Amino acid sequence: MKSILIGLVILQCTISIYAAHSQSFLYYAEQVVEEEEPFVTAFAEDDAAADHNSDLFYYYVEQWPGSYCDTKKGCCYPSTGKPATNFSIHGLWPTWLNGSWPENCNPNSLYDESKISYLIERMQSEWPTLSCPSNNGSKFWKHEWEKHGTCSIFDQCAYFESTLNIKDRVNFLQALENAGIKPDGNFYEVEAIKEAIKAGVGVTPLIECNSDASKVSQLYQIYICVDLNGKDIIECPTTVQRNCNTTVEFPPF
Ligand code: AMP
Ligand code: AMP
């Protein structure tokens, strides 16, 4: 009985990933019906929705836990234990082509962990919280869903599942290690980091740096771009260099 129930939840979520692409149109269509707009306006609204969405892509962002934890602020391991020595997910962020981004798009769609219970083990291992005090991650995932996820074309299941699926397809640490770039406390050229990711993943990433407790610039987050359906990894439409020195530390974790 339990496995039938879990199967049903997964099926529902799988369907919702495929349905997500048409959801925004359904939403607009519903609005139009509710407001009893004339038919011509309905087309105009649909076009507006399509234009609106065609300006959006996602930043898929992973972070190096060593660079979160060695800062002045520090970190706390999740209640489930120390995360793996690997990059972990920060989020999937809808972004406009002009580089600005929408936030908190639906105050009525609150984070509901019961909808993603079948994903929790993957979330704990791939999307670990590092904030203090130590906690089980729900706060971080709630923040990411409500701030960014509600602006995506996905419902909650599809948002988290699509993001986890991207993680399964890219291996930043492997790509870096293949180019001799290791979390050994040494310094590496940001350009070499970008080339290594390009060689391993196929697209040029954006690199974000932060400072450790001694104010040394270090590799913090790696961004790649994903198209609106969450499946295709694309070259980033906008590129910004995010506060890195020419060479940066890659600290251990
Ligand atoms: P958060 O998801 O709230 O942890 O955001 C992480 C940081 O990235 C914050 O400092 C945001 O201001 C910034 N940020 C959030 N979304 C985007 C985006 N789509 N493009 C660029 N920066 C972003
Ligand atoms: P940042 O991009 O580092 O400025 O992060 C923006 C917000 O996301 C801050 O509130 C961070 O504390 C939070 N944040 C980033 N990574 C994590 C993480 N692994 N766990 C919990 N909160 C995080």
PDB file of C-alpha atoms in Angstrom, residues 41-238:
ATOM      1  CA  THR A  41      -7.888  40.350 -25.556  1.00  0.00           C
ATOM      2  CA  ALA A  42      -7.420  36.674 -24.705  1.00  0.00           C
ATOM      3  CA  PHE A  43      -4.982  36.380 -27.600  1.00  0.00           C
ATOM      4  CA  ALA A  44      -3.220  39.554 -26.568  1.00  0.00           C
ATOM      5  CA  GLU A  45      -2.846  38.184 -23.025  1.00  0.00           C
ATOM      6  CA  ASP A  46      -1.466  34.902 -24.353  1.00  0.00           C
ATOM      7  CA  ASP A  47       1.067  36.747 -26.484  1.00  0.00           C
ATOM      8  CA  ALA A  48       2.030  38.856 -23.513  1.00  0.00           C
ATOM      9  CA  ALA A  49       2.544  35.703 -21.435  1.00  0.00           C
ATOM     10  CA  ALA A  50       4.649  34.109 -24.179  1.00  0.00           C
ATOM     11  CA  ASP A  51       6.792  37.252 -24.606  1.00  0.00           C
ATOM     12  CA  HIS A  52       7.195  37.506 -20.863  1.00  0.00           C
ATOM     13  CA  ASN A  53       8.417  33.911 -20.589  1.00  0.00           C
ATOM     14  CA  SER A  54      10.649  34.080 -23.656  1.00  0.00           C
ATOM     15  CA  ASP A  55      12.716  36.676 -21.779  1.00  0.00           C
ATOM     16  CA  LEU A  56      13.399  34.270 -18.911  1.00  0.00           C
ATOM     17  CA  PHE A  57      16.099  31.676 -18.349  1.00  0.00           C
ATOM     18  CA  TYR A  58      17.516  30.084 -15.172  1.00  0.00           C
ATOM     19  CA  TYR A  59      20.801  30.408 -13.413  1.00  0.00           C
ATOM     20  CA  TYR A  60      21.616  27.010 -11.918  1.00  0.00           C
ATOM     21  CA  VAL A  61      23.968  27.722  -9.022  1.00  0.00           C
ATOM     22  CA  GLU A  62      26.207  25.399  -7.042  1.00  0.00           C
ATOM     23  CA  GLN A  63      28.442  26.419  -4.163  1.00  0.00           C
ATOM     24  CA  TRP A  64      31.666  25.099  -2.679  1.00  0.00           C
ATOM     25  CA  PRO A  65      30.878  24.304   0.989  1.00  0.00           C
ATOM     26  CA  GLY A  66      34.492  24.934   2.013  1.00  0.00           C
ATOM     27  CA  SER A  67      34.137  28.552   0.871  1.00  0.00           C
ATOM     28  CA  TYR A  68      30.849  29.008   2.754  1.00  0.00           C
ATOM     29  CA  CYS A  69      32.303  27.581   5.957  1.00  0.00           C
ATOM     30  CA  ASP A  70      35.743  29.237   6.143  1.00  0.00           C
ATOM     31  CA  THR A  71      34.280  32.766   6.161  1.00  0.00           C
ATOM     32  CA  LYS A  72      34.182  35.058   9.153  1.00  0.00           C
ATOM     33  CA  LYS A  73      30.521  34.111   9.623  1.00  0.00           C
ATOM     34  CA  GLY A  74      31.228  30.356   9.435  1.00  0.00           C
ATOM     35  CA  CYS A  75      28.675  27.604   8.931  1.00  0.00           C
ATOM     36  CA  CYS A  76      26.843  24.811  10.724  1.00  0.00           C
ATOM     37  CA  TYR A  77      26.594  21.309   9.305  1.00  0.00           C
ATOM     38  CA  PRO A  78      23.029  20.099   8.781  1.00  0.00           C
ATOM     39  CA  SER A  79      21.449  17.918  11.475  1.00  0.00           C
ATOM     40  CA  THR A  80      21.936  14.986   9.067  1.00  0.00           C
ATOM     41  CA  GLY A  81      25.744  15.384   9.247  1.00  0.00           C
ATOM     42  CA  LYS A  82      28.678  16.838   7.324  1.00  0.00           C
ATOM     43  CA  PRO A  83      27.875  17.189   3.601  1.00  0.00           C
ATOM     44  CA  ALA A  84      30.002  15.384   0.993  1.00  0.00           C
ATOM     45  CA  THR A  85      33.260  16.942  -0.220  1.00  0.00           C
ATOM     46  CA  ASN A  86      31.543  18.193  -3.345  1.00  0.00           C
ATOM     47  CA  PHE A  87      29.804  21.217  -4.793  1.00  0.00           C
ATOM     48  CA  SER A  88      26.200  21.437  -3.626  1.00  0.00           C
ATOM     49  CA  ILE A  89      23.113  23.169  -4.975  1.00  0.00           C
ATOM     50  CA  HIS A  90      22.315  26.752  -3.974  1.00  0.00           C
ATOM     51  CA  GLY A  91      19.372  27.209  -6.287  1.00  0.00           C
ATOM     52  CA  LEU A  92      17.682  27.533  -9.671  1.00  0.00           C
ATOM     53  CA  TRP A  93      17.009  31.226 -10.249  1.00  0.00           C
ATOM     54  CA  PRO A  94      14.693  32.593 -12.929  1.00  0.00           C
ATOM     55  CA  THR A  95      16.445  35.581 -14.507  1.00  0.00           C
ATOM     56  CA  TRP A  96      15.507  38.066 -17.229  1.00  0.00           C
ATOM     57  CA  LEU A  97      17.660  38.395 -20.347  1.00  0.00           C
ATOM     58  CA  ASN A  98      18.612  41.883 -19.159  1.00  0.00           C
ATOM     59  CA  GLY A  99      20.175  40.368 -16.011  1.00  0.00           C
ATOM     60  CA  SER A 100      17.551  41.457 -13.477  1.00  0.00           C
ATOM     61  CA  TRP A 101      15.335  38.860 -11.859  1.00  0.00           C
ATOM     62  CA  PRO A 102      11.854  38.358 -10.428  1.00  0.00           C
ATOM     63  CA  GLU A 103      11.462  37.357  -6.770  1.00  0.00           C
ATOM     64  CA  ASN A 104       8.667  36.075  -4.505  1.00  0.00           C
ATOM     65  CA  CYS A 105       6.189  35.745  -7.354  1.00  0.00           C
ATOM     66  CA  ASN A 106       3.362  33.988  -5.519  1.00  0.00           C
ATOM     67  CA  PRO A 107       2.760  34.673  -1.821  1.00  0.00           C
ATOM     68  CA  ASN A 108      -0.049  32.083  -1.926  1.00  0.00           C
ATOM     69  CA  SER A 109       2.271  29.225  -2.876  1.00  0.00           C
ATOM     70  CA  LEU A 110       3.928  28.481   0.437  1.00  0.00           C
ATOM     71  CA  TYR A 111       6.585  25.780   0.764  1.00  0.00           C
ATOM     72  CA  ASP A 112       4.937  22.437   1.524  1.00  0.00           C
ATOM     73  CA  GLU A 113       7.488  19.739   2.326  1.00  0.00           C
ATOM     74  CA  SER A 114       4.864  16.984   2.265  1.00  0.00           C
ATOM     75  CA  LYS A 115       4.732  17.453  -1.537  1.00  0.00           C
ATOM     76  CA  ILE A 116       8.409  16.591  -1.930  1.00  0.00           C
ATOM     77  CA  SER A 117       8.870  13.924   0.735  1.00  0.00           C
ATOM     78  CA  TYR A 118       9.982  11.475  -1.985  1.00  0.00           C
ATOM     79  CA  LEU A 119      12.882  13.855  -2.798  1.00  0.00           C
ATOM     80  CA  ILE A 120      14.116  14.542   0.730  1.00  0.00           C
ATOM     81  CA  GLU A 121      17.048  12.099   0.688  1.00  0.00           C
ATOM     82  CA  ARG A 122      18.339  13.602  -2.553  1.00  0.00           C
ATOM     83  CA  MET A 123      17.807  17.126  -1.166  1.00  0.00           C
ATOM     84  CA  GLN A 124      19.748  16.326   2.001  1.00  0.00           C
ATOM     85  CA  SER A 125      22.681  14.994   0.016  1.00  0.00           C
ATOM     86  CA  GLU A 126      22.727  17.432  -2.959  1.00  0.00           C
ATOM     87  CA  TRP A 127      21.171  20.619  -1.520  1.00  0.00           C
ATOM     88  CA  PRO A 128      22.475  20.726   2.058  1.00  0.00           C
ATOM     89  CA  THR A 129      21.922  23.703   4.304  1.00  0.00           C
ATOM     90  CA  LEU A 130      24.991  25.256   5.921  1.00  0.00           C
ATOM     91  CA  SER A 131      23.345  28.046   7.880  1.00  0.00           C
ATOM     92  CA  CYS A 132      23.432  28.288  11.664  1.00  0.00           C
ATOM     93  CA  PRO A 133      22.080  27.079  13.964  1.00  0.00           C
ATOM     94  CA  SER A 134      22.288  23.547  12.595  1.00  0.00           C
ATOM     95  CA  ASN A 135      18.964  22.496  11.051  1.00  0.00           C
ATOM     96  CA  ASN A 136      17.419  19.956   8.678  1.00  0.00           C
ATOM     97  CA  GLY A 137      17.404  22.177   5.552  1.00  0.00           C
ATOM     98  CA  SER A 138      13.698  23.010   5.375  1.00  0.00           C
ATOM     99  CA  LYS A 139      14.364  26.708   5.991  1.00  0.00           C
ATOM    100  CA  PHE A 140      16.815  26.937   3.067  1.00  0.00           C
ATOM    101  CA  TRP A 141      14.545  24.983   0.681  1.00  0.00           C
ATOM    102  CA  LYS A 142      11.521  27.068   1.725  1.00  0.00           C
ATOM    103  CA  HIS A 143      13.498  30.244   1.005  1.00  0.00           C
ATOM    104  CA  GLU A 144      14.603  29.004  -2.434  1.00  0.00           C
ATOM    105  CA  TRP A 145      11.071  27.877  -3.407  1.00  0.00           C
ATOM    106  CA  GLU A 146       9.312  30.999  -2.215  1.00  0.00           C
ATOM    107  CA  LYS A 147      11.885  33.537  -3.488  1.00  0.00           C
ATOM    108  CA  HIS A 148      12.901  31.901  -6.785  1.00  0.00           C
ATOM    109  CA  GLY A 149      10.805  28.770  -7.412  1.00  0.00           C
ATOM    110  CA  THR A 150       7.506  30.659  -7.443  1.00  0.00           C
ATOM    111  CA  CYS A 151       8.856  32.709 -10.386  1.00  0.00           C
ATOM    112  CA  SER A 152       9.682  29.585 -12.434  1.00  0.00           C
ATOM    113  CA  ILE A 153       7.285  27.732 -14.723  1.00  0.00           C
ATOM    114  CA  PHE A 154       7.334  24.808 -12.273  1.00  0.00           C
ATOM    115  CA  ASP A 155       5.209  23.689  -9.368  1.00  0.00           C
ATOM    116  CA  GLN A 156       7.068  22.648  -6.213  1.00  0.00           C
ATOM    117  CA  CYS A 157       7.685  19.025  -7.191  1.00  0.00           C
ATOM    118  CA  ALA A 158       8.914  19.968 -10.635  1.00  0.00           C
ATOM    119  CA  TYR A 159      11.069  22.828  -9.319  1.00  0.00           C
ATOM    120  CA  PHE A 160      13.012  20.689  -6.867  1.00  0.00           C
ATOM    121  CA  GLU A 161      13.119  17.612  -9.097  1.00  0.00           C
ATOM    122  CA  SER A 162      14.301  19.565 -12.156  1.00  0.00           C
ATOM    123  CA  THR A 163      17.039  21.217 -10.109  1.00  0.00           C
ATOM    124  CA  LEU A 164      18.222  17.889  -8.669  1.00  0.00           C
ATOM    125  CA  ASN A 165      18.202  16.411 -12.171  1.00  0.00           C
ATOM    126  CA  ILE A 166      20.542  19.154 -13.420  1.00  0.00           C
ATOM    127  CA  LYS A 167      22.918  18.279 -10.565  1.00  0.00           C
ATOM    128  CA  ASP A 168      22.928  14.673 -11.794  1.00  0.00           C
ATOM    129  CA  ARG A 169      23.996  15.847 -15.267  1.00  0.00           C
ATOM    130  CA  VAL A 170      26.906  18.120 -14.342  1.00  0.00           C
ATOM    131  CA  ASN A 171      29.947  17.329 -12.243  1.00  0.00           C
ATOM    132  CA  PHE A 172      31.830  20.544 -11.562  1.00  0.00           C
ATOM    133  CA  LEU A 173      34.351  18.976  -9.187  1.00  0.00           C
ATOM    134  CA  GLN A 174      35.247  16.261 -11.711  1.00  0.00           C
ATOM    135  CA  ALA A 175      35.587  18.851 -14.487  1.00  0.00           C
ATOM    136  CA  LEU A 176      37.939  20.931 -12.330  1.00  0.00           C
ATOM    137  CA  GLU A 177      39.960  17.939 -11.160  1.00  0.00           C
ATOM    138  CA  ASN A 178      40.379  16.777 -14.771  1.00  0.00           C
ATOM    139  CA  ALA A 179      42.174  20.095 -15.329  1.00  0.00           C
ATOM    140  CA  GLY A 180      44.325  19.689 -12.201  1.00  0.00           C
ATOM    141  CA  ILE A 181      42.229  22.166 -10.175  1.00  0.00           C
ATOM    142  CA  LYS A 182      41.673  20.675  -6.716  1.00  0.00           C
ATOM    143  CA  PRO A 183      40.319  21.861  -3.340  1.00  0.00           C
ATOM    144  CA  ASP A 184      43.790  21.838  -1.841  1.00  0.00           C
ATOM    145  CA  GLY A 185      44.093  25.428  -0.614  1.00  0.00           C
ATOM    146  CA  ASN A 186      46.143  26.438  -3.678  1.00  0.00           C
ATOM    147  CA  PHE A 187      45.437  29.376  -5.974  1.00  0.00           C
ATOM    148  CA  TYR A 188      44.084  28.966  -9.492  1.00  0.00           C
ATOM    149  CA  GLU A 189      43.370  31.353 -12.362  1.00  0.00           C
ATOM    150  CA  VAL A 190      39.652  32.120 -12.718  1.00  0.00           C
ATOM    151  CA  GLU A 191      40.106  31.769 -16.488  1.00  0.00           C
ATOM    152  CA  ALA A 192      41.481  28.235 -15.997  1.00  0.00           C
ATOM    153  CA  ILE A 193      38.468  27.390 -13.792  1.00  0.00           C
ATOM    154  CA  LYS A 194      36.103  28.620 -16.513  1.00  0.00           C
ATOM    155  CA  GLU A 195      37.936  26.678 -19.226  1.00  0.00           C
ATOM    156  CA  ALA A 196      37.841  23.500 -17.142  1.00  0.00           C
ATOM    157  CA  ILE A 197      34.064  23.781 -16.682  1.00  0.00           C
ATOM    158  CA  LYS A 198      33.617  24.556 -20.385  1.00  0.00           C
ATOM    159  CA  ALA A 199      35.630  21.441 -21.262  1.00  0.00           C
ATOM    160  CA  GLY A 200      33.728  19.209 -18.804  1.00  0.00           C
ATOM    161  CA  VAL A 201      30.189  20.564 -18.984  1.00  0.00           C
ATOM    162  CA  GLY A 202      30.118  22.195 -22.435  1.00  0.00           C
ATOM    163  CA  VAL A 203      29.269  25.786 -21.501  1.00  0.00           C
ATOM    164  CA  THR A 204      31.178  28.717 -20.030  1.00  0.00           C
ATOM    165  CA  PRO A 205      30.170  29.306 -16.393  1.00  0.00           C
ATOM    166  CA  LEU A 206      29.981  32.447 -14.301  1.00  0.00           C
ATOM    167  CA  ILE A 207      32.266  32.340 -11.296  1.00  0.00           C
ATOM    168  CA  GLU A 208      31.420  34.042  -8.005  1.00  0.00           C
ATOM    169  CA  CYS A 209      34.010  34.546  -5.287  1.00  0.00           C
ATOM    170  CA  ASN A 210      33.844  35.419  -1.629  1.00  0.00           C
ATOM    171  CA  SER A 211      36.447  36.043   1.055  1.00  0.00           C
ATOM    172  CA  ASP A 212      37.660  33.717   3.751  1.00  0.00           C
ATOM    173  CA  ALA A 213      38.152  34.885   7.349  1.00  0.00           C
ATOM    174  CA  SER A 214      41.557  36.384   6.334  1.00  0.00           C
ATOM    175  CA  LYS A 215      39.953  38.241   3.406  1.00  0.00           C
ATOM    176  CA  VAL A 216      41.506  35.967   0.774  1.00  0.00           C
ATOM    177  CA  SER A 217      39.464  35.774  -2.454  1.00  0.00           C
ATOM    178  CA  GLN A 218      38.208  32.238  -3.094  1.00  0.00           C
ATOM    179  CA  LEU A 219      36.025  30.205  -5.447  1.00  0.00           C
ATOM    180  CA  TYR A 220      32.512  30.330  -3.938  1.00  0.00           C
ATOM    181  CA  GLN A 221      29.815  29.612  -6.534  1.00  0.00           C
ATOM    182  CA  ILE A 222      29.594  28.342 -10.105  1.00  0.00           C
ATOM    183  CA  TYR A 223      26.645  29.427 -12.296  1.00  0.00           C
ATOM    184  CA  ILE A 224      25.552  27.829 -15.535  1.00  0.00           C
ATOM    185  CA  CYS A 225      22.470  28.735 -17.522  1.00  0.00           C
ATOM    186  CA  VAL A 226      19.501  26.532 -18.262  1.00  0.00           C
ATOM    187  CA  ASP A 227      16.604  27.274 -20.573  1.00  0.00           C
ATOM    188  CA  LEU A 228      13.075  27.803 -19.304  1.00  0.00           C
ATOM    189  CA  ASN A 229      12.004  24.151 -19.531  1.00  0.00           C
ATOM    190  CA  GLY A 230      14.804  23.265 -17.092  1.00  0.00           C
ATOM    191  CA  LYS A 231      16.286  20.645 -19.399  1.00  0.00           C
ATOM    192  CA  ASP A 232      18.686  22.308 -21.824  1.00  0.00           C
ATOM    193  CA  ILE A 233      21.966  23.686 -20.549  1.00  0.00           C
ATOM    194  CA  ILE A 234      22.713  26.817 -22.590  1.00  0.00           C
ATOM    195  CA  GLU A 235      25.425  29.446 -22.929  1.00  0.00           C
ATOM    196  CA  CYS A 236      24.524  32.300 -20.571  1.00  0.00           C
ATOM    197  CA  PRO A 237      22.652  35.143 -22.276  1.00  0.00           C
ATOM    198  CA  THR A 238      24.231  37.632 -19.862  1.00  0.00           C
TER     199      THR A 238
END
